[in-house]
């Protein structure tokens, strides 16, 4: 009876992963030579929902790789056309179908928006620590980082206001919502404060909501554009099914331009300038959003269990390491400063056979020193083995 209950509880095999099989995977996560544990890049160790695997298999079996019929009145992929009802069902927000654009990935949307709405030298506001490709974006595009610093308990918006007043101002705010790497969900009052600052300083907000579907029990995701129409009018939302459904290699994302000038800028681009969606990614996304929610609930269950046991595992094996409670995502921000491993504890963990992301990657301002980002989207047993290996 107990065996049957456990089998039901683990209907997708998420709790019984085979680490030897993971080690043979060809993707970047498990391919660092000589490292037996991979807890870094934001891929999950779970197989995709069986419905998605079946849908992709169906395409392969029928050799469905010709040009798809995705014309339609707005010339949008079926995944983009599904996005408004998906958002309405889950979050009560109704994106405008006439403001949607297909993309290859979320960072493309962030970069395209910065390119169109700002000039080299302009400021870009960003919470620190930050997902490192945002930092690379600002640097590679010759924009100026205007940081909102994490104090350990909260972001310092008073300091941001002073920076905005002292500098030449900024044009854009990249909002990572929910936040990677802190795993925080922005609640309504904080979102309203962000919207208020953006309005007073005339900033366009790029809201990256790729982790929204990975909001954990006890918390609720509020799409930034849903705050009110005036907020929507200064916002560009970018997202994808790729994080929640573990599809990062397939490459598809969607951009909603509440901000009309950005919509017009994208419309004026020559056709195919930003490429066109691929059939595997679109099929996987449509299947995820129509048939994937059972699987997603099972995944959230495992992540929820892992986020709850992680502090105990750290106390048991890496006493003194602390983890900010995760509210969303499967990326835990672990403070290792009291372990005596210096500014880059990831270096020591790597020597012990575990790949994690070094905290320094996420901030040029020192917020990441002594921290690591640990990916907990794996089975509870592999998570426990990983933390034990980190302890050496
Ligand atoms: C906040 C955030 N945005 C964007 C991405 C990457 O998205 P894409 O591969 O679609 O550019 C990630 C990946 O981990 C992420 O965490």
Short mmCIF file of N, CA and C and ligand atoms in Angstrom, two decimals, residues 41-43 104-108 110 131 133-134 176-180 208 210-211 239-240 242-243 248 251-253 330-331 373, ligand 1:
data_model
loop_
_atom_site.label_atom_id
_atom_site.label_comp_id
_atom_site.label_asym_id
_atom_site.label_seq_id
_atom_site.Cartn_x
_atom_site.Cartn_y
_atom_site.Cartn_z
N UNK A 41 23.98 25.66 -13.81
CA UNK A 41 23.12 26.33 -14.80
C UNK A 41 21.63 25.97 -14.59
N UNK A 42 20.74 26.89 -14.99
CA UNK A 42 19.31 26.72 -14.69
C UNK A 42 18.61 25.77 -15.67
N UNK A 43 19.03 24.51 -15.62
CA UNK A 43 18.28 23.40 -16.23
C UNK A 43 17.87 22.48 -15.09
N UNK A 104 13.23 34.17 -30.17
CA UNK A 104 13.98 32.93 -29.96
C UNK A 104 14.27 32.71 -28.49
N UNK A 105 14.49 33.80 -27.76
CA UNK A 105 14.74 33.63 -26.33
C UNK A 105 14.50 34.94 -25.58
N UNK A 106 14.49 34.83 -24.28
CA UNK A 106 14.13 35.96 -23.43
C UNK A 106 15.20 37.05 -23.47
N UNK A 107 16.46 36.64 -23.46
CA UNK A 107 17.54 37.64 -23.47
C UNK A 107 17.51 38.45 -24.77
N UNK A 108 17.09 37.82 -25.86
CA UNK A 108 16.93 38.56 -27.12
C UNK A 108 15.94 39.72 -26.92
N UNK A 110 15.15 41.21 -24.12
CA UNK A 110 15.74 42.23 -23.23
C UNK A 110 16.68 43.12 -24.05
N UNK A 131 20.99 38.10 -12.33
CA UNK A 131 21.26 37.05 -13.34
C UNK A 131 22.33 37.60 -14.29
N UNK A 133 23.64 37.26 -17.33
CA UNK A 133 23.46 37.79 -18.69
C UNK A 133 22.88 39.22 -18.73
N UNK A 134 22.17 39.64 -17.67
CA UNK A 134 21.73 41.05 -17.65
C UNK A 134 22.94 41.97 -17.50
N UNK A 176 13.74 41.49 -12.80
CA UNK A 176 13.74 40.02 -12.88
C UNK A 176 12.72 39.52 -11.86
N UNK A 177 11.58 39.09 -12.35
CA UNK A 177 10.38 38.96 -11.51
C UNK A 177 9.64 37.66 -11.85
N UNK A 178 9.78 36.57 -11.00
CA UNK A 178 10.53 36.45 -9.75
C UNK A 178 12.03 36.59 -9.97
N UNK A 179 12.72 36.80 -8.84
CA UNK A 179 14.13 37.19 -8.91
C UNK A 179 15.10 36.01 -8.89
N UNK A 180 15.96 35.99 -9.88
CA UNK A 180 17.10 35.09 -9.95
C UNK A 180 18.33 35.97 -9.76
N UNK A 208 11.06 40.56 -16.83
CA UNK A 208 11.41 39.19 -17.23
C UNK A 208 10.70 38.24 -16.26
N UNK A 210 10.18 34.89 -16.62
CA UNK A 210 10.43 33.52 -17.06
C UNK A 210 10.25 32.51 -15.92
N UNK A 211 10.44 32.95 -14.67
CA UNK A 211 10.32 32.02 -13.55
C UNK A 211 8.92 32.05 -12.90
N UNK A 239 8.87 36.49 -21.56
CA UNK A 239 8.81 35.24 -20.82
C UNK A 239 8.84 34.06 -21.77
N UNK A 240 8.79 32.87 -21.20
CA UNK A 240 8.90 31.64 -21.97
C UNK A 240 8.45 30.49 -21.09
N UNK A 242 10.20 27.95 -21.01
CA UNK A 242 11.43 27.15 -20.99
C UNK A 242 11.93 26.81 -19.59
N UNK A 243 11.77 27.71 -18.61
CA UNK A 243 12.26 27.38 -17.26
C UNK A 243 11.32 26.39 -16.57
N UNK A 248 14.88 24.66 -22.17
CA UNK A 248 15.76 25.80 -22.53
C UNK A 248 16.46 25.61 -23.87
N UNK A 251 14.54 26.90 -27.48
CA UNK A 251 14.60 28.30 -27.93
C UNK A 251 13.26 28.84 -28.44
N UNK A 252 12.44 29.31 -27.54
CA UNK A 252 11.27 30.10 -27.93
C UNK A 252 10.90 30.99 -26.74
N UNK A 253 10.49 32.20 -27.02
CA UNK A 253 10.04 33.12 -25.98
C UNK A 253 9.01 34.07 -26.59
N UNK A 330 14.15 27.49 -8.68
CA UNK A 330 14.82 26.36 -8.04
C UNK A 330 16.29 26.69 -7.82
N UNK A 331 16.58 27.98 -7.71
CA UNK A 331 17.96 28.44 -7.59
C UNK A 331 18.14 29.06 -6.21
N UNK A 373 25.31 30.08 -6.02
CA UNK A 373 23.93 29.75 -6.41
C UNK A 373 23.85 28.25 -6.67
C1 LIG B 1 15.75 35.41 -15.25
C2 LIG B 1 16.16 34.69 -16.48
N1 LIG B 1 15.93 35.25 -17.68
C3 LIG B 1 16.29 34.64 -18.82
C4 LIG B 1 16.89 33.41 -18.80
C5 LIG B 1 17.32 32.78 -20.08
O1 LIG B 1 16.28 32.72 -20.95
P1 LIG B 1 16.57 32.45 -22.49
O2 LIG B 1 17.39 31.22 -22.58
O3 LIG B 1 15.21 32.33 -23.07
O4 LIG B 1 17.30 33.67 -22.99
C6 LIG B 1 17.13 32.78 -17.58
C7 LIG B 1 17.80 31.48 -17.55
O5 LIG B 1 18.13 30.95 -16.53
C8 LIG B 1 16.77 33.45 -16.39
O6 LIG B 1 16.98 32.90 -15.19
#
